[in-house]
PDB file of C-alpha atoms in Angstrom:
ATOM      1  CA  UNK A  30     -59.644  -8.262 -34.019  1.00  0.00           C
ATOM      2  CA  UNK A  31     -59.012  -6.809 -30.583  1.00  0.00           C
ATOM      3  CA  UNK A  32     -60.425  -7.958 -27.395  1.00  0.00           C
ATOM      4  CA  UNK A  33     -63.415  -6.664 -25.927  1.00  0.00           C
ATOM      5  CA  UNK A  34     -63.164  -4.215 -23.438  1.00  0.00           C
ATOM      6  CA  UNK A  35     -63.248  -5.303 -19.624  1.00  0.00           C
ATOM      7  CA  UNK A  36     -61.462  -3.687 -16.486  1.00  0.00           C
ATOM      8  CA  UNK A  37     -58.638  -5.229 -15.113  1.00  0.00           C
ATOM      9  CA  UNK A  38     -60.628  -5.788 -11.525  1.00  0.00           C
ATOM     10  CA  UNK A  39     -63.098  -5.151  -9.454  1.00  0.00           C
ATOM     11  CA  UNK A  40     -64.041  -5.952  -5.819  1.00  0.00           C
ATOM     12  CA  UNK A  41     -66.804  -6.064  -3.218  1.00  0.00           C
ATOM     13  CA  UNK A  42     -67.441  -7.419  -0.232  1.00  0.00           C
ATOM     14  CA  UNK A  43     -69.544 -10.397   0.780  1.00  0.00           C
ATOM     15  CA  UNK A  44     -73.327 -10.006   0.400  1.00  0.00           C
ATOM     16  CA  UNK A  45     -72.578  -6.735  -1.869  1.00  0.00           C
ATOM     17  CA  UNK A  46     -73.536  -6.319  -5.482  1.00  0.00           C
ATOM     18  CA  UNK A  47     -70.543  -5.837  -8.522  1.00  0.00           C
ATOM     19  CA  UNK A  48     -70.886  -5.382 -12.070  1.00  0.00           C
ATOM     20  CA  UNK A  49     -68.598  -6.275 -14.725  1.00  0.00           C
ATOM     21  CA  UNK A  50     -68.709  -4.254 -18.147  1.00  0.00           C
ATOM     22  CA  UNK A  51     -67.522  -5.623 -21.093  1.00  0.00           C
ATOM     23  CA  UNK A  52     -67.608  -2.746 -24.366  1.00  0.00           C
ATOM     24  CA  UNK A  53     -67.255  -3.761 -28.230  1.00  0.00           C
ATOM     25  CA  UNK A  54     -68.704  -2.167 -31.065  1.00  0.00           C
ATOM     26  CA  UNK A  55     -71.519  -1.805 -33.465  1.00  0.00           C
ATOM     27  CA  UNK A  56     -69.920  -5.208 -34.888  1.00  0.00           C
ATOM     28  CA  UNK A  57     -70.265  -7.541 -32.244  1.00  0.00           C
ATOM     29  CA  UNK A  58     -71.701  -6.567 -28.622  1.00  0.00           C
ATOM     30  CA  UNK A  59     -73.958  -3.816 -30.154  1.00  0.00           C
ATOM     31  CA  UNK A  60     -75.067  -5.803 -33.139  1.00  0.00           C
ATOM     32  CA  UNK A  61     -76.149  -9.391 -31.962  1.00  0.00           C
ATOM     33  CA  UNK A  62     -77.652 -10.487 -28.922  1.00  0.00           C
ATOM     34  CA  UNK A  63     -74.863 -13.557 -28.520  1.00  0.00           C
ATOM     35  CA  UNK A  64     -73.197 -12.219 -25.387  1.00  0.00           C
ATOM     36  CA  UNK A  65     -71.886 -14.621 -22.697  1.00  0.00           C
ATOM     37  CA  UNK A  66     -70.309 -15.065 -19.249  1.00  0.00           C
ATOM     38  CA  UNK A  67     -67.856 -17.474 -18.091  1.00  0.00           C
ATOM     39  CA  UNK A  68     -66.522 -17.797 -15.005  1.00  0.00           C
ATOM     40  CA  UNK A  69     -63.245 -18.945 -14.465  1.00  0.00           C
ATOM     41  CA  UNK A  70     -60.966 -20.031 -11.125  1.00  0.00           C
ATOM     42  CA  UNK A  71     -57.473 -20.590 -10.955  1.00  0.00           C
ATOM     43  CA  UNK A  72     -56.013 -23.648 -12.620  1.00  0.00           C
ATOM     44  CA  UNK A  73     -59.656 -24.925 -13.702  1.00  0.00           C
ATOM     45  CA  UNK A  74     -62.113 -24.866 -17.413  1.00  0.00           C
ATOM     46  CA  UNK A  75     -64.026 -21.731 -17.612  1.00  0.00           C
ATOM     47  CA  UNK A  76     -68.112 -21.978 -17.002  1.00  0.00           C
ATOM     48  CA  UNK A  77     -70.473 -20.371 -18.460  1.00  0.00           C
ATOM     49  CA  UNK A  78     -72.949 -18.386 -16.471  1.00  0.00           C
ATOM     50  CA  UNK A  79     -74.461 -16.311 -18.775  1.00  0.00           C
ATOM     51  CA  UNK A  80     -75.382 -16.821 -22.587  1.00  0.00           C
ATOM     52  CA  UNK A  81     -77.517 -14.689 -24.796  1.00  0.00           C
ATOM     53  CA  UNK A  82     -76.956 -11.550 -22.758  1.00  0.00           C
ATOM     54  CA  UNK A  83     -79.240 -12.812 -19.730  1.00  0.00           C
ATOM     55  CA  UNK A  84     -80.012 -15.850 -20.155  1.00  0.00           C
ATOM     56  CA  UNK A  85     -79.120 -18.637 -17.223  1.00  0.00           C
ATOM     57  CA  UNK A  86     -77.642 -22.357 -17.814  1.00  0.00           C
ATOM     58  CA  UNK A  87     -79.399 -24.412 -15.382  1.00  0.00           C
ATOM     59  CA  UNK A  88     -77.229 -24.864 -11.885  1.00  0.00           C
ATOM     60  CA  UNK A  89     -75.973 -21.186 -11.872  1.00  0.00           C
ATOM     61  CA  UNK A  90     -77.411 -19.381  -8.950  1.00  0.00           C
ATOM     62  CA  UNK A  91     -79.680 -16.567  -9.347  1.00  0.00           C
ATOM     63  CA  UNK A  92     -77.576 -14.037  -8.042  1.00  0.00           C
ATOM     64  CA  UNK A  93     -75.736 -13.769 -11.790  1.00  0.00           C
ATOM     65  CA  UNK A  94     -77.389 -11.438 -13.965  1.00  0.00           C
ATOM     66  CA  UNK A  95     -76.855 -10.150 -17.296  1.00  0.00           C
ATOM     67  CA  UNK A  96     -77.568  -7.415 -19.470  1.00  0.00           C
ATOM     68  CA  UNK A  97     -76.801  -4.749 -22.845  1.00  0.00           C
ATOM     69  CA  UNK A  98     -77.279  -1.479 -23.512  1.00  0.00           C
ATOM     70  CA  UNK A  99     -75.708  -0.447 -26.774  1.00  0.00           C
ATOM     71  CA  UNK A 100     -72.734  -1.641 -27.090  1.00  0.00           C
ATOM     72  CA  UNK A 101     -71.835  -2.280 -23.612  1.00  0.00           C
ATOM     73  CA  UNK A 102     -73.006  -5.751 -21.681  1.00  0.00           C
ATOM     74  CA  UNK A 103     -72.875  -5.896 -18.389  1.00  0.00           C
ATOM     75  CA  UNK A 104     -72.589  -8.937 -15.415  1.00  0.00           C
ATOM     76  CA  UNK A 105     -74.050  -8.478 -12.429  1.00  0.00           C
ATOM     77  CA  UNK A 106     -72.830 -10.427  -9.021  1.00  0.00           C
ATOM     78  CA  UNK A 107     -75.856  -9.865  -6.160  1.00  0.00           C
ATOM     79  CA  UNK A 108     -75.230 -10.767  -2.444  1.00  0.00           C
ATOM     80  CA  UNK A 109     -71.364 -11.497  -3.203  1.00  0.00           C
ATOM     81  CA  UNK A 110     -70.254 -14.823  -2.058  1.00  0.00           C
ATOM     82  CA  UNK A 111     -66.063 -15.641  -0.923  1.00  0.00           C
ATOM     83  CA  UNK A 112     -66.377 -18.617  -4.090  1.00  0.00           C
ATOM     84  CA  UNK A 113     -67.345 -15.909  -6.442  1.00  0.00           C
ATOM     85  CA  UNK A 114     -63.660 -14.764  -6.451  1.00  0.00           C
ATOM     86  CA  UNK A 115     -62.496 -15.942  -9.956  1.00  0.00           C
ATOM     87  CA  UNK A 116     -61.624 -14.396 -13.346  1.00  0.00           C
ATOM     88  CA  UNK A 117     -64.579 -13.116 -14.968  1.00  0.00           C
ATOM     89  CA  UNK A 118     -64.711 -13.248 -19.298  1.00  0.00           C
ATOM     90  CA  UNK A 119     -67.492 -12.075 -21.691  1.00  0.00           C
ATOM     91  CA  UNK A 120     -67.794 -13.290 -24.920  1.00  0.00           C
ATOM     92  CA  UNK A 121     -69.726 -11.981 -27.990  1.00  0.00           C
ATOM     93  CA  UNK A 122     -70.338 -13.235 -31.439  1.00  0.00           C
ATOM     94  CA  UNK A 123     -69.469 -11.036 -34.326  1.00  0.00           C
ATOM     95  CA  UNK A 124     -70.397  -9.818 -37.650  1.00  0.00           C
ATOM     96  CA  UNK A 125     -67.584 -11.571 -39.327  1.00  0.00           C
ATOM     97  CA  UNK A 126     -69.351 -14.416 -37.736  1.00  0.00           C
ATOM     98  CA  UNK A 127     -66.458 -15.481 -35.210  1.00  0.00           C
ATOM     99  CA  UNK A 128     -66.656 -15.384 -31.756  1.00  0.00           C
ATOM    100  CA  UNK A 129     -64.746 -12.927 -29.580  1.00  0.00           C
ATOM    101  CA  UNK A 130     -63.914 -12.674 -25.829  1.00  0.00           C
ATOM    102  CA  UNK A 131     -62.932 -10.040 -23.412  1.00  0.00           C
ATOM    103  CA  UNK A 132     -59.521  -9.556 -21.820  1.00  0.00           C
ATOM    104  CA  UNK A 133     -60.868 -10.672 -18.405  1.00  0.00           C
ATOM    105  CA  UNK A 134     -61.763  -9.387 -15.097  1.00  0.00           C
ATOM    106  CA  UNK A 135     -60.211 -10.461 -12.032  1.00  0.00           C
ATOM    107  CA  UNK A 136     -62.716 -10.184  -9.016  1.00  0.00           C
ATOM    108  CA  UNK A 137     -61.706 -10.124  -5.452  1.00  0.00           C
ATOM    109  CA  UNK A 138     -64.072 -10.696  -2.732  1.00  0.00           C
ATOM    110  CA  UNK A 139     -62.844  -8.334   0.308  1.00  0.00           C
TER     111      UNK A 139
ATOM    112  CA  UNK B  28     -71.650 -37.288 -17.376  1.00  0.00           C
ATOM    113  CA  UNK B  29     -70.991 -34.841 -19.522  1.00  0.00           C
ATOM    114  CA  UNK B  30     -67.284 -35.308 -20.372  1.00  0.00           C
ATOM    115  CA  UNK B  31     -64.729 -33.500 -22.979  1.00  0.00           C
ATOM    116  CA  UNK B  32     -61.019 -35.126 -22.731  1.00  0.00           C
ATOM    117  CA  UNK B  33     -58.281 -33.026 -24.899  1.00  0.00           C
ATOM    118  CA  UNK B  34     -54.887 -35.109 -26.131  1.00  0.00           C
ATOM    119  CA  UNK B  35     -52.313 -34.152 -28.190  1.00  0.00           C
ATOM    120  CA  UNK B  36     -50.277 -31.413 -26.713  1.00  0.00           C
ATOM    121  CA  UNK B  37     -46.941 -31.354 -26.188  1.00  0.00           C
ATOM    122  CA  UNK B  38     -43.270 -29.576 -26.946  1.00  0.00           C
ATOM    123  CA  UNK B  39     -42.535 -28.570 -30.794  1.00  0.00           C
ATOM    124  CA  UNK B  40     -40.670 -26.404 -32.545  1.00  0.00           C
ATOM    125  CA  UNK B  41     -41.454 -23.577 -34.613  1.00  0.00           C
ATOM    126  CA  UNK B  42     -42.961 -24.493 -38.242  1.00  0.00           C
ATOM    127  CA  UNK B  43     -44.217 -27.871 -36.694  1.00  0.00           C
ATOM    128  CA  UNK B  44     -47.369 -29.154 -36.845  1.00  0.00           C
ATOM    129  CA  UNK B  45     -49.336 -31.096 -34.069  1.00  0.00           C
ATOM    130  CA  UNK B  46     -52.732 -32.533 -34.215  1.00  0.00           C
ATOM    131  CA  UNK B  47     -55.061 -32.022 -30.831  1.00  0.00           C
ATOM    132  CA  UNK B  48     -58.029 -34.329 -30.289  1.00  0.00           C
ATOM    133  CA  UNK B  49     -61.537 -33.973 -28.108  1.00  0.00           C
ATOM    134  CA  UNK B  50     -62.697 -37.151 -27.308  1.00  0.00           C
ATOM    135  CA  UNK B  51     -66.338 -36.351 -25.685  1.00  0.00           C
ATOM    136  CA  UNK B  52     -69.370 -38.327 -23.976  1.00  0.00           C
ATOM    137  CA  UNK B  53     -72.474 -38.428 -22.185  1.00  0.00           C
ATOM    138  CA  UNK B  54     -74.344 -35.852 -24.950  1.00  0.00           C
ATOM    139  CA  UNK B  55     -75.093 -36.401 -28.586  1.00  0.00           C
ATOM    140  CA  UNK B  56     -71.868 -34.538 -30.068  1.00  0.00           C
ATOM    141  CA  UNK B  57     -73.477 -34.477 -33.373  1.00  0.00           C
ATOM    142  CA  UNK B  58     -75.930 -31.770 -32.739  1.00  0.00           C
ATOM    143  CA  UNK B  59     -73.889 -29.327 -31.558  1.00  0.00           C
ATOM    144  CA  UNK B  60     -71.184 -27.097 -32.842  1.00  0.00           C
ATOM    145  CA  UNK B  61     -68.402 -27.150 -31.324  1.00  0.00           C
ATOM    146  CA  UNK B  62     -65.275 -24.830 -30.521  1.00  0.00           C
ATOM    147  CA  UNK B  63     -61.538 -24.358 -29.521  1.00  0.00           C
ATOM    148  CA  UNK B  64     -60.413 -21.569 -27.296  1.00  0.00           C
ATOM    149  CA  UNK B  65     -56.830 -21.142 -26.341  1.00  0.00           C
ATOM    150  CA  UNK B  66     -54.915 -19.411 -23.153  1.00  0.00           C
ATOM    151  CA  UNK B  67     -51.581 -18.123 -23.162  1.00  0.00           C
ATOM    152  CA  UNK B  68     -50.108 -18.009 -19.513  1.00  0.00           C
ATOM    153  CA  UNK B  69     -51.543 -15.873 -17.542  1.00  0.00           C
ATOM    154  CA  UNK B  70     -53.179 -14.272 -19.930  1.00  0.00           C
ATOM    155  CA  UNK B  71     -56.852 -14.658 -21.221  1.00  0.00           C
ATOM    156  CA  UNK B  72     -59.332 -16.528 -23.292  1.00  0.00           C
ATOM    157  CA  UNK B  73     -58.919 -16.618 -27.116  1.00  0.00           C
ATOM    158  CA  UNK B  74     -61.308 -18.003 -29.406  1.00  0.00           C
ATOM    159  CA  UNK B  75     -59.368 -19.904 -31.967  1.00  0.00           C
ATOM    160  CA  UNK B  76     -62.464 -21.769 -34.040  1.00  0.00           C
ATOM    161  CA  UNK B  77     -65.534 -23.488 -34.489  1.00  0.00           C
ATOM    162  CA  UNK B  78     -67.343 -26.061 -36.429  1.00  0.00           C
ATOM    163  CA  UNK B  79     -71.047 -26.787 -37.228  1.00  0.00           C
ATOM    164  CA  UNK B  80     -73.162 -29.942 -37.023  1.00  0.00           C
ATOM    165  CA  UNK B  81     -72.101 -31.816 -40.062  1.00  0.00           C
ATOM    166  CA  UNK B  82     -68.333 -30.206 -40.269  1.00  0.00           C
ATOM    167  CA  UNK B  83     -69.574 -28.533 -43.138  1.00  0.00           C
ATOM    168  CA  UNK B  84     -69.735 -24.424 -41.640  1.00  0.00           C
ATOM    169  CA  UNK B  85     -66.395 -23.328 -39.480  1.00  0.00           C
ATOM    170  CA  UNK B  86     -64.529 -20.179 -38.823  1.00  0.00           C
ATOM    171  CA  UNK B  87     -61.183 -19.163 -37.708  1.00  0.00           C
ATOM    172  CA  UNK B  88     -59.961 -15.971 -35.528  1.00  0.00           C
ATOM    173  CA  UNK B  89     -57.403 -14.126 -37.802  1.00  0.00           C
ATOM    174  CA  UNK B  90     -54.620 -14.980 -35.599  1.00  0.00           C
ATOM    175  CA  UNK B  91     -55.073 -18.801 -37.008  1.00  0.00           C
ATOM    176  CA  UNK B  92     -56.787 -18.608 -40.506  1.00  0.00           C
ATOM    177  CA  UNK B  93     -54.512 -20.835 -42.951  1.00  0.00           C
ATOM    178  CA  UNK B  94     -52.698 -22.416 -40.657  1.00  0.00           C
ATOM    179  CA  UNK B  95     -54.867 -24.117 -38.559  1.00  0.00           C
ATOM    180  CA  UNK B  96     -57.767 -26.626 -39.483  1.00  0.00           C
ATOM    181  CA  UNK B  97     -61.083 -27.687 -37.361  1.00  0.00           C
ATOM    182  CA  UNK B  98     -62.877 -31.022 -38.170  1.00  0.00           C
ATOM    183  CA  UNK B  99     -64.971 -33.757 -36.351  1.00  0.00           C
ATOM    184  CA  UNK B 100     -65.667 -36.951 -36.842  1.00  0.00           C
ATOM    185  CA  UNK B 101     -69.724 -37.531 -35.697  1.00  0.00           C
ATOM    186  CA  UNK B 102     -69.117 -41.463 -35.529  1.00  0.00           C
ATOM    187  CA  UNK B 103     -66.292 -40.856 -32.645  1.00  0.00           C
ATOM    188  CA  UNK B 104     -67.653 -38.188 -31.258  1.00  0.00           C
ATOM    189  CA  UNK B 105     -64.725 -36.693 -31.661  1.00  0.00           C
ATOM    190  CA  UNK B 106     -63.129 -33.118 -32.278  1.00  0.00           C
ATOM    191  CA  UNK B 107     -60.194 -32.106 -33.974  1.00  0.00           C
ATOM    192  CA  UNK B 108     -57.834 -29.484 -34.473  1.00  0.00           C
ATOM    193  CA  UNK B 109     -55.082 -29.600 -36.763  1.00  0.00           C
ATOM    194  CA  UNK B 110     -52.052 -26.922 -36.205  1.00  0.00           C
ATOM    195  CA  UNK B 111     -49.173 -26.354 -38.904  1.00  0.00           C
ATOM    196  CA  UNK B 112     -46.735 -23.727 -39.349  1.00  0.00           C
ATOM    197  CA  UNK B 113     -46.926 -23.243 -35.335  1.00  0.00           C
ATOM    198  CA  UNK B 114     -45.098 -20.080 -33.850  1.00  0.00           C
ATOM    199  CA  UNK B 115     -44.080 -19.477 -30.282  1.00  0.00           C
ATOM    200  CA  UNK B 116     -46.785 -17.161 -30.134  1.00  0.00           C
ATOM    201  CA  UNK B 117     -49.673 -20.287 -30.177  1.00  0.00           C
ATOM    202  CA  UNK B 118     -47.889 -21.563 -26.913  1.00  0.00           C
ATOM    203  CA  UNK B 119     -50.715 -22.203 -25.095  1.00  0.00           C
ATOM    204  CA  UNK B 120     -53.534 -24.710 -23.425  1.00  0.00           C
ATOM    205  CA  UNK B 121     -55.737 -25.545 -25.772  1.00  0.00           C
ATOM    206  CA  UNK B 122     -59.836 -26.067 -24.753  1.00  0.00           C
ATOM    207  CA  UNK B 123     -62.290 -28.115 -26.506  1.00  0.00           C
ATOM    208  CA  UNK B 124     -65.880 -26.508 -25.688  1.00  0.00           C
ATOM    209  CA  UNK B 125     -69.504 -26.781 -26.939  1.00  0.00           C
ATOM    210  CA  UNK B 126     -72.966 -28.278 -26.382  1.00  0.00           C
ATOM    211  CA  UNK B 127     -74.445 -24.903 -26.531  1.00  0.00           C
ATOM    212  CA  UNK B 128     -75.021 -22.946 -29.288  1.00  0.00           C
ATOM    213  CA  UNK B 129     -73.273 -21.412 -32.181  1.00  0.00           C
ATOM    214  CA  UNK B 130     -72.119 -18.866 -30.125  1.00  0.00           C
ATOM    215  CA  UNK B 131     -72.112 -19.866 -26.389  1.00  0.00           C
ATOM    216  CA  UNK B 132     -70.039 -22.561 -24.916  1.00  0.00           C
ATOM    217  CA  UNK B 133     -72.002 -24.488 -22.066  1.00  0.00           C
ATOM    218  CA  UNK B 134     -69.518 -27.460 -21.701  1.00  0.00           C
ATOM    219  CA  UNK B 135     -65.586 -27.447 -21.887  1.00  0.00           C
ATOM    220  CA  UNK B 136     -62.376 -29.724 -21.260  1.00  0.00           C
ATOM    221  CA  UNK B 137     -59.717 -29.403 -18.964  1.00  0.00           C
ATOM    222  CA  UNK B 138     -57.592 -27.983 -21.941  1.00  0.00           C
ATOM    223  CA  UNK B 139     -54.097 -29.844 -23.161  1.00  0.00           C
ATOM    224  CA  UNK B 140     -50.808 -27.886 -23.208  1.00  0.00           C
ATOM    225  CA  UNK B 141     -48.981 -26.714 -26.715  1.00  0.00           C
ATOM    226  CA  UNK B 142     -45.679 -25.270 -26.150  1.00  0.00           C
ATOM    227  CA  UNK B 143     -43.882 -23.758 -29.331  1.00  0.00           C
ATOM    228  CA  UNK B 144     -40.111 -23.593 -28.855  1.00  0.00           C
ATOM    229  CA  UNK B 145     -36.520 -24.343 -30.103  1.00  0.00           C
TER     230      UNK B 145
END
């Protein structure tokens, strides 16, 4: 099964807003509402900032937001901090009830 | 503390098999499901499997199905993932995750290294 779809990178400047896009199908991102965030930096676990397309784990700051419209989800960085330069991944469960992540996004804070 | 310790990685060759372990702590392991995702170098995330509650429910990614084999062991708290007929293509680090949902991972290890090669 191939990857969801993510762009390569993105960047913004501090205190500006991104968004991330991650696009499947009717199979997975379009057909459940399983779709998650991790966040991960260089040489460290991946953590999850987003699960069930908006939904916050406690400790992750407000300014992470999440969202779907079809098959496309979508995470949102507000007020853009220099730590939130890291290698962005969504994640969606699918219909042949596995789990599948996106090839990545590498944000750089200007 | 929530804690998730991977072991078992190392060098083999191809058509080997290696066993990887999760030891975890500091949540009741038996409720959750639990997961492995992999990362090639310098490449991405992979989900590789996943298990239910009582061991009884998992799923593979394609890449993996029939060769490799999830378990846990509830009393331990303890995860498991059993690799065999291992090509150079599974060269990865391996990461235990879980203690969210069927379907999110809220908690994960600091990964152990599998390097397939003559």
């Amino acid at each position: 099964q191939s990857a969801l779809t993510q762009p390569a990178s993105v960047s913004g400047s501090p205190g500006q807003s991104i968004t991330i896009s991650c696009t499947g199908t009717s199979s997975d991102v379009g057909g459940f509402n399983y779709v998650s965030w991790y966040q991960q930096h260089p040489g460290k676990a991946p953590q999850l900032m987003i699960y069930d397309v908006s939904d916050r784990p406690s400790g992750v700051s407000y300014r992470f937001s999440g969202s779907k419209s079809g098959n496309t989800a979508s995470l949102t960085i507000s007020g853009l901090q220099t730590e939130d330069e890291a290698d962005y991944y969504c994640s969606s469960f699918t219909s042949s009830s596995t789990v599948l992540f996106g090839g990545g996004t590498k944000l750089t804070v200007l | 503390e929530v804690q998730l310790v991977e072991s078992g990685g190392g060098l083999i060759q191809p058509g080997g098999s290696l066993r990887l372990s999760c030891a975890t702590s500091g949540f009741t392991f038996s409720r959750f499901w639990m997961h492995w995702v992999r990362q090639a170098p310098g490449e991405g995330l992979v989900w590789v499997s996943r298990i239910n509650t009582d061991g009884r429910t998992t799923n593979y990614a394609d890449s993996v199905k029939g060769r490799f084999t999830i378990s846990r062991d509830n009393a331990k708290n303890t995860l498991y993932l059993q690799m065999n007929s291992l090509r150079a293509e599974d060269t990865a680090m391996y990461f235990c995750a879980g203690r969210g949902d069927s379907t999110w991972l809220d908690s994960w290890g600091q990964g152990t290294p599998v390097t397939v090669s003559s």
